[in-house]
Amino acid sequence: MELVKLLNCLADGAYHSGVELGEAQGVTRTAVWKALGKLEEMGVSLESTKGKGYRIKGGLDLLDRDFILAHITELSLPVRSLFLLQSIDSTNSYLMTESHNADPDDYIVCMAERQTAGRGRRGRIWHSPYAKNLYISLSFNLPGGVESLDGLSLALGVAVANCLSARGVQDIGLKWPNDIWVNDKKLAGILVELKGEAETGWKVVAGLGLNVLMSGDEEDEIDQPWTSISLTMTEGSLKRSQWAALLLESLIDTIGRYKKGGLKCLLGEWQKYDILCNKTVGIVGGDESGVCKGVDDRGRLLIDYDGVIKVINAGEVSVRPDESSN
Ligand code: BTN
């Protein structure tokens, strides 16, 4: 039995009897029962009530590939392939191994409803429950030398921050190099990985994880303060597919600007969101603290240690404000 069909049926949040679910797809009740078990294994929480059947309380906001494709087509975004997967270890890993950009200017996109081994920066796990958040990766070519990679991380953060704040998410901040925070809680993160060298630059895979609907105590395995769009926006939020389409648009547009003008042309936007600037910061693993002085035009963090400015490279360190536990 196709799990996607079953999910689409249950997505409305209403009760469906085992007989109805079986008949709709021409399978036995036993097959339905087994498929429901698989959904539970995937982390979909089902309710069953005698005499009524099964339901997913509150329904599901599933990703709609046709909707996202229509947006891509309408704006003529240079996306060559769009993979929408139900479950995958990691959308970044999928693009690292599965895809190749034939044209230097095109993008390959992979999204998933859940990740079983979502990866964050610095070896962290990225919590990726089914149909709650967004897990989006893009593979593309980036011209330039090593320095073009440092700035890229920041440019991607700006793309996400611009998109979210244009649609009403308040108090967005960027924490170097590219974490997206709202009021001292992490809303989204970006993982940039290198797939290899292109003829005149790099083959890059960049993945965005954005918490959209996550709300419950069930997420207490996350080891840092977090929030989601549904927790920060009491009204006016969008469907996950709408967010996905708008984020893709903003990411592709901003990568295009970055390819043409480098980080210089995005620095003003970065500074608008910079939450570390003029704060006392420390490098994780080190005792010293200094005052953050923003970033240079390669995207490297500048820290003032008693009058001596040190330049911190994006690839090597993580910086946290010493006022908070993260
Ligand atoms: C961070 O630690 O802040 C980066 C998180 C990046 C998570 C995203 S989800 C989509 C893509 N696939 C992954 O395995 N990781 C990235």
GROMACS .gro file of C-alpha atoms and ligand atoms in nm:
model
  342
    1MET     CA    1   0.000   0.000   0.000
    2GLU     CA    2   0.132   0.339  -0.094
    3LEU     CA    3   0.202   0.536   0.219
    4VAL     CA    4   0.174   0.869   0.038
    5LYS     CA    5  -0.185   0.792  -0.066
    6LEU     CA    6  -0.273   0.693   0.289
    7LEU     CA    7  -0.114   1.010   0.422
    8ASN     CA    8  -0.299   1.224   0.171
    9CYS     CA    9  -0.622   1.064   0.284
   10LEU     CA   10  -0.553   1.118   0.653
   11ALA     CA   11  -0.409   1.467   0.604
   12ASP     CA   12  -0.757   1.623   0.645
   13GLY     CA   13  -0.755   1.540   1.016
   14ALA     CA   14  -1.095   1.364   0.996
   15TYR     CA   15  -1.168   1.008   1.108
   16HIS     CA   16  -1.143   0.739   0.840
   17SER     CA   17  -1.241   0.379   0.905
   18GLY     CA   18  -1.007   0.094   0.818
   19VAL     CA   19  -1.267  -0.030   0.565
   20GLU     CA   20  -1.286   0.310   0.397
   21LEU     CA   21  -0.908   0.343   0.378
   22GLY     CA   22  -0.876  -0.008   0.236
   23GLU     CA   23  -1.154   0.037  -0.020
   24ALA     CA   24  -1.016   0.372  -0.135
   25GLN     CA   25  -0.696   0.199  -0.233
   26GLY     CA   26  -0.815  -0.151  -0.313
   27VAL     CA   27  -0.628  -0.321  -0.031
   28THR     CA   28  -0.730  -0.533   0.268
   29ARG     CA   29  -0.781  -0.401   0.620
   30THR     CA   30  -0.471  -0.594   0.723
   31ALA     CA   31  -0.269  -0.406   0.463
   32VAL     CA   32  -0.412  -0.079   0.596
   33TRP     CA   33  -0.327  -0.179   0.951
   34LYS     CA   34   0.033  -0.260   0.854
   35ALA     CA   35   0.066   0.069   0.665
   36LEU     CA   36  -0.067   0.261   0.967
   37GLY     CA   37   0.202   0.091   1.175
   38LYS     CA   38   0.464   0.215   0.929
   39LEU     CA   39   0.332   0.569   0.960
   40GLU     CA   40   0.370   0.548   1.336
   41GLU     CA   41   0.726   0.424   1.291
   42MET     CA   42   0.786   0.735   1.080
   43GLY     CA   43   0.675   0.949   1.373
   44VAL     CA   44   0.324   1.032   1.246
   45SER     CA   45   0.100   1.037   1.549
   46LEU     CA   46  -0.228   0.854   1.487
   47GLU     CA   47  -0.538   0.834   1.701
   48SER     CA   48  -0.774   0.541   1.679
   49THR     CA   49  -1.124   0.547   1.825
   50LYS     CA   50  -1.359   0.250   1.829
   51GLY     CA   51  -1.645   0.293   1.587
   52LYS     CA   52  -1.485   0.595   1.418
   53GLY     CA   53  -1.154   0.475   1.282
   54TYR     CA   54  -0.824   0.653   1.253
   55ARG     CA   55  -0.726   1.016   1.236
   56ILE     CA   56  -0.427   1.244   1.254
   57LYS     CA   57  -0.537   1.501   1.508
   58GLY     CA   58  -0.506   1.848   1.356
   59GLY     CA   59  -0.434   1.700   1.012
   60LEU     CA   60  -0.113   1.736   0.815
   61ASP     CA   61   0.019   2.021   0.605
   62LEU     CA   62   0.195   1.810   0.342
   63LEU     CA   63   0.433   1.953   0.085
   64ASP     CA   64   0.275   1.998  -0.256
   65ARG     CA   65   0.529   1.945  -0.534
   66ASP     CA   66   0.296   2.083  -0.805
   67PHE     CA   67   0.245   2.405  -0.612
   68ILE     CA   68   0.620   2.454  -0.566
   69LEU     CA   69   0.688   2.371  -0.932
   70ALA     CA   70   0.422   2.620  -1.045
   71HIS     CA   71   0.601   2.894  -0.848
   72ILE     CA   72   0.935   2.793  -1.001
   73THR     CA   73   0.784   2.802  -1.351
   74GLU     CA   74   0.601   3.130  -1.297
   75LEU     CA   75   0.924   3.303  -1.195
   76SER     CA   76   1.139   3.111  -1.443
   77LEU     CA   77   1.374   3.007  -1.164
   78PRO     CA   78   1.668   2.807  -1.302
   79VAL     CA   79   1.578   2.482  -1.124
   80ARG     CA   80   1.660   2.178  -1.336
   81SER     CA   81   1.524   1.912  -1.100
   82LEU     CA   82   1.311   1.917  -0.789
   83PHE     CA   83   1.312   1.605  -0.573
   84LEU     CA   84   1.042   1.581  -0.307
   85LEU     CA   85   1.106   1.280  -0.087
   86GLN     CA   86   0.893   1.139   0.193
   87SER     CA   87   1.186   1.026   0.402
   88ILE     CA   88   1.561   1.038   0.352
   89ASP     CA   89   1.866   1.033   0.577
   90SER     CA   90   1.959   1.389   0.482
   91THR     CA   91   1.864   1.607   0.185
   92ASN     CA   92   2.219   1.743   0.180
   93SER     CA   93   2.364   1.391   0.163
   94TYR     CA   94   2.116   1.305  -0.113
   95LEU     CA   95   2.241   1.589  -0.332
   96MET     CA   96   2.605   1.526  -0.243
   97THR     CA   97   2.581   1.183  -0.401
   98GLU     CA   98   2.280   1.176  -0.631
   99SER     CA   99   2.295   1.478  -0.851
  100HIS     CA  100   2.518   1.672  -1.084
  101ASN     CA  101   2.466   2.020  -1.217
  102ALA     CA  102   2.517   2.000  -1.591
  103ASP     CA  103   2.480   2.371  -1.649
  104PRO     CA  104   2.693   2.610  -1.437
  105ASP     CA  105   2.390   2.829  -1.368
  106ASP     CA  106   2.127   2.573  -1.279
  107TYR     CA  107   2.008   2.445  -0.943
  108ILE     CA  108   1.903   2.102  -0.827
  109VAL     CA  109   1.670   2.102  -0.531
  110CYS     CA  110   1.585   1.831  -0.281
  111MET     CA  111   1.319   1.858  -0.010
  112ALA     CA  112   1.194   1.595   0.227
  113GLU     CA  113   0.904   1.553   0.465
  114ARG     CA  114   1.144   1.408   0.719
  115GLN     CA  115   1.513   1.330   0.764
  116THR     CA  116   1.627   1.027   0.959
  117ALA     CA  117   1.981   1.160   0.995
  118GLY     CA  118   1.951   1.535   0.942
  119ARG     CA  119   2.287   1.702   0.991
  120GLY     CA  120   2.366   2.037   1.148
  121ARG     CA  121   2.688   2.234   1.163
  122ARG     CA  122   2.975   2.116   1.379
  123GLY     CA  123   2.858   1.754   1.377
  124ARG     CA  124   2.523   1.823   1.537
  125ILE     CA  125   2.205   1.633   1.463
  126TRP     CA  126   1.928   1.834   1.298
  127HIS     CA  127   1.594   1.727   1.443
  128SER     CA  128   1.371   1.657   1.143
  129PRO     CA  129   1.022   1.528   1.232
  130TYR     CA  130   0.773   1.431   0.961
  131ALA     CA  131   0.568   1.707   0.791
  132LYS     CA  132   0.642   1.969   1.052
  133ASN     CA  133   0.939   2.168   0.931
  134LEU     CA  134   1.125   2.236   0.609
  135TYR     CA  135   1.437   2.052   0.501
  136ILE     CA  136   1.555   2.198   0.171
  137SER     CA  137   1.888   2.149  -0.006
  138LEU     CA  138   2.018   2.309  -0.323
  139SER     CA  139   2.310   2.202  -0.533
  140PHE     CA  140   2.477   2.464  -0.753
  141ASN     CA  141   2.806   2.593  -0.886
  142LEU     CA  142   2.985   2.887  -0.733
  143PRO     CA  143   3.262   3.067  -0.918
  144GLY     CA  144   3.566   3.202  -0.735
  145GLY     CA  145   3.841   3.099  -0.498
  146VAL     CA  146   3.827   2.971  -0.140
  147GLU     CA  147   3.722   3.309  -0.004
  148SER     CA  148   3.394   3.294  -0.201
  149LEU     CA  149   3.278   3.012   0.027
  150ASP     CA  150   3.305   3.211   0.353
  151GLY     CA  151   3.080   3.485   0.226
  152LEU     CA  152   2.831   3.242   0.078
  153SER     CA  153   2.719   3.120   0.422
  154LEU     CA  154   2.632   3.473   0.523
  155ALA     CA  155   2.458   3.545   0.194
  156LEU     CA  156   2.232   3.243   0.243
  157GLY     CA  157   2.139   3.361   0.591
  158VAL     CA  158   2.044   3.700   0.447
  159ALA     CA  159   1.826   3.525   0.187
  160VAL     CA  160   1.632   3.339   0.455
  161ALA     CA  161   1.605   3.637   0.689
  162ASN     CA  162   1.478   3.863   0.408
  163CYS     CA  163   1.220   3.609   0.298
  164LEU     CA  164   1.085   3.546   0.648
  165SER     CA  165   1.073   3.908   0.751
  166ALA     CA  166   0.903   4.011   0.423
  167ARG     CA  167   0.626   3.766   0.515
  168GLY     CA  168   0.574   3.894   0.864
  169VAL     CA  169   0.809   3.698   1.088
  170GLN     CA  170   0.917   3.959   1.345
  171ASP     CA  171   1.249   4.012   1.522
  172ILE     CA  172   1.459   3.800   1.288
  173GLY     CA  173   1.828   3.803   1.370
  174LEU     CA  174   2.133   3.643   1.212
  175LYS     CA  175   2.396   3.491   1.431
  176TRP     CA  176   2.728   3.454   1.253
  177PRO     CA  177   2.785   3.278   1.028
  178ASN     CA  178   2.427   3.197   0.931
  179ASP     CA  179   2.197   3.088   1.213
  180ILE     CA  180   1.854   3.242   1.201
  181TRP     CA  181   1.727   3.341   1.545
  182VAL     CA  182   1.414   3.501   1.682
  183ASN     CA  183   1.426   3.644   2.034
  184ASP     CA  184   1.717   3.434   2.159
  185LYS     CA  185   1.584   3.112   2.008
  186LYS     CA  186   1.701   2.936   1.696
  187LEU     CA  187   1.448   2.922   1.414
  188ALA     CA  188   1.659   2.792   1.128
  189GLY     CA  189   2.008   2.683   1.032
  190ILE     CA  190   2.208   2.639   0.715
  191LEU     CA  191   2.470   2.379   0.634
  192VAL     CA  192   2.704   2.449   0.342
  193GLU     CA  193   2.904   2.157   0.206
  194LEU     CA  194   3.144   2.115  -0.082
  195LYS     CA  195   3.084   1.850  -0.339
  196GLY     CA  196   3.398   1.921  -0.532
  197GLU     CA  197   3.578   2.167  -0.746
  198ALA     CA  198   3.416   2.295  -1.061
  199GLU     CA  199   3.625   2.419  -1.353
  200THR     CA  200   3.626   2.775  -1.225
  201GLY     CA  201   3.499   2.744  -0.872
  202TRP     CA  202   3.307   2.509  -0.648
  203LYS     CA  203   3.026   2.259  -0.656
  204VAL     CA  204   2.823   2.341  -0.351
  205VAL     CA  205   2.536   2.181  -0.161
  206ALA     CA  206   2.358   2.416   0.080
  207GLY     CA  207   2.084   2.289   0.309
  208LEU     CA  208   1.830   2.485   0.507
  209GLY     CA  209   1.641   2.352   0.805
  210LEU     CA  210   1.355   2.578   0.915
  211ASN     CA  211   1.124   2.498   1.205
  212VAL     CA  212   0.771   2.567   1.084
  213LEU     CA  213   0.513   2.375   1.284
  214MET     CA  214   0.718   2.220   1.560
  215SER     CA  215   0.565   2.312   1.892
  216GLY     CA  216   0.546   2.034   2.144
  217ASP     CA  217   0.742   1.913   2.442
  218GLU     CA  218   0.823   1.608   2.233
  219GLU     CA  219   1.111   1.804   2.086
  220ASP     CA  220   1.301   1.827   2.416
  221GLU     CA  221   1.595   1.635   2.271
  222ILE     CA  222   1.708   1.956   2.097
  223ASP     CA  223   2.008   2.084   2.289
  224GLN     CA  224   1.964   2.454   2.230
  225PRO     CA  225   1.680   2.704   2.268
  226TRP     CA  226   1.457   2.677   1.962
  227THR     CA  227   1.142   2.821   1.816
  228SER     CA  228   0.927   2.769   1.509
  229ILE     CA  229   0.723   2.989   1.278
  230SER     CA  230   0.400   2.870   1.436
  231LEU     CA  231   0.528   2.973   1.779
  232THR     CA  232   0.653   3.314   1.668
  233MET     CA  233   0.372   3.407   1.430
  234THR     CA  234   0.034   3.394   1.594
  235GLU     CA  235  -0.143   3.475   1.269
  236GLY     CA  236  -0.071   3.510   0.900
  237SER     CA  237   0.159   3.213   0.861
  238LEU     CA  238   0.167   3.030   0.530
  239LYS     CA  239   0.140   2.670   0.422
  240ARG     CA  240   0.469   2.482   0.426
  241SER     CA  241   0.467   2.464   0.045
  242GLN     CA  242   0.426   2.841   0.023
  243TRP     CA  243   0.718   2.894   0.257
  244ALA     CA  244   0.922   2.643   0.057
  245ALA     CA  245   0.848   2.818  -0.273
  246LEU     CA  246   0.925   3.165  -0.135
  247LEU     CA  247   1.244   3.049   0.032
  248LEU     CA  248   1.365   2.887  -0.289
  249GLU     CA  249   1.294   3.210  -0.474
  250SER     CA  250   1.485   3.417  -0.219
  251LEU     CA  251   1.778   3.174  -0.198
  252ILE     CA  252   1.822   3.153  -0.575
  253ASP     CA  253   1.784   3.528  -0.619
  254THR     CA  254   2.037   3.599  -0.343
  255ILE     CA  255   2.290   3.341  -0.466
  256GLY     CA  256   2.263   3.514  -0.807
  257ARG     CA  257   2.336   3.852  -0.646
  258TYR     CA  258   2.624   3.699  -0.453
  259LYS     CA  259   2.773   3.545  -0.766
  260LYS     CA  260   2.766   3.884  -0.938
  261GLY     CA  261   2.861   4.125  -0.660
  262GLY     CA  262   3.005   3.916  -0.376
  263LEU     CA  263   2.920   3.971  -0.012
  264LYS     CA  264   2.986   4.344  -0.044
  265CYS     CA  265   2.649   4.398  -0.206
  266LEU     CA  266   2.472   4.211   0.077
  267LEU     CA  267   2.664   4.345   0.377
  268GLY     CA  268   2.415   4.623   0.448
  269GLU     CA  269   2.137   4.365   0.471
  270TRP     CA  270   2.350   4.134   0.687
  271GLN     CA  271   2.421   4.421   0.930
  272LYS     CA  272   2.050   4.489   0.968
  273TYR     CA  273   2.007   4.141   1.116
  274ASP     CA  274   2.343   4.097   1.293
  275ILE     CA  275   2.268   4.003   1.655
  276LEU     CA  276   2.628   3.970   1.771
  277CYS     CA  277   2.755   4.314   1.676
  278ASN     CA  278   2.883   4.507   1.980
  279LYS     CA  279   2.809   4.215   2.211
  280THR     CA  280   3.068   4.041   2.424
  281VAL     CA  281   3.138   3.709   2.263
  282GLY     CA  282   3.356   3.405   2.325
  283ILE     CA  283   3.478   3.132   2.099
  284VAL     CA  284   3.352   2.791   2.202
  285GLY     CA  285   3.635   2.600   2.367
  286GLY     CA  286   3.828   2.917   2.446
  287ASP     CA  287   3.831   3.131   2.764
  288GLU     CA  288   3.889   3.469   2.606
  289SER     CA  289   3.607   3.709   2.545
  290GLY     CA  290   3.599   4.017   2.330
  291VAL     CA  291   3.359   4.256   2.168
  292CYS     CA  292   3.216   4.161   1.832
  293LYS     CA  293   3.275   4.422   1.564
  294GLY     CA  294   3.069   4.274   1.283
  295VAL     CA  295   3.213   4.105   0.976
  296ASP     CA  296   3.455   4.201   0.701
  297ASP     CA  297   3.359   4.186   0.333
  298ARG     CA  298   3.470   3.823   0.311
  299GLY     CA  299   3.224   3.732   0.584
  300ARG     CA  300   3.484   3.676   0.855
  301LEU     CA  301   3.393   3.773   1.208
  302LEU     CA  302   3.583   4.058   1.371
  303ILE     CA  303   3.640   4.046   1.745
  304ASP     CA  304   3.803   4.317   1.949
  305TYR     CA  305   4.017   4.167   2.227
  306ASP     CA  306   4.129   4.463   2.437
  307GLY     CA  307   4.198   4.679   2.135
  308VAL     CA  308   4.339   4.406   1.911
  309ILE     CA  309   4.103   4.298   1.634
  310LYS     CA  310   4.113   3.929   1.548
  311VAL     CA  311   3.965   3.795   1.227
  312ILE     CA  312   3.775   3.470   1.275
  313ASN     CA  313   3.722   3.239   0.982
  314ALA     CA  314   3.374   3.100   0.924
  315GLY     CA  315   3.492   2.745   0.873
  316GLU     CA  316   3.673   2.699   1.202
  317VAL     CA  317   3.488   2.842   1.494
  318SER     CA  318   3.153   2.889   1.650
  319VAL     CA  319   3.084   3.202   1.843
  320ARG     CA  320   2.826   3.255   2.113
  321PRO     CA  321   2.724   3.555   2.316
  322ASP     CA  322   2.847   3.497   2.668
  323GLU     CA  323   2.521   3.637   2.811
  324SER     CA  324   2.329   3.332   2.693
  325SER     CA  325   2.382   2.961   2.742
  326ASN     CA  326   2.405   2.904   2.367
  327BTN     C1  327   2.282   2.417   1.167
  327BTN     O1  328   2.341   2.342   1.244
  327BTN     O2  329   2.240   2.526   1.205
  327BTN     C2  330   2.259   2.375   1.024
  327BTN     C3  331   2.133   2.295   1.009
  327BTN     C4  332   2.108   2.252   0.867
  327BTN     C5  333   1.994   2.155   0.856
  327BTN     C6  334   1.955   2.131   0.713
  327BTN     S1  335   1.802   2.045   0.697
  327BTN     C7  336   1.830   2.024   0.527
  327BTN     C8  337   1.975   1.991   0.511
  327BTN     N1  338   1.999   1.850   0.529
  327BTN     C9  339   2.074   1.824   0.635
  327BTN     O3  340   2.109   1.712   0.673
  327BTN     N2  341   2.108   1.938   0.696
  327BTN    C10  342   2.053   2.052   0.627
   0.00000   0.00000   0.00000
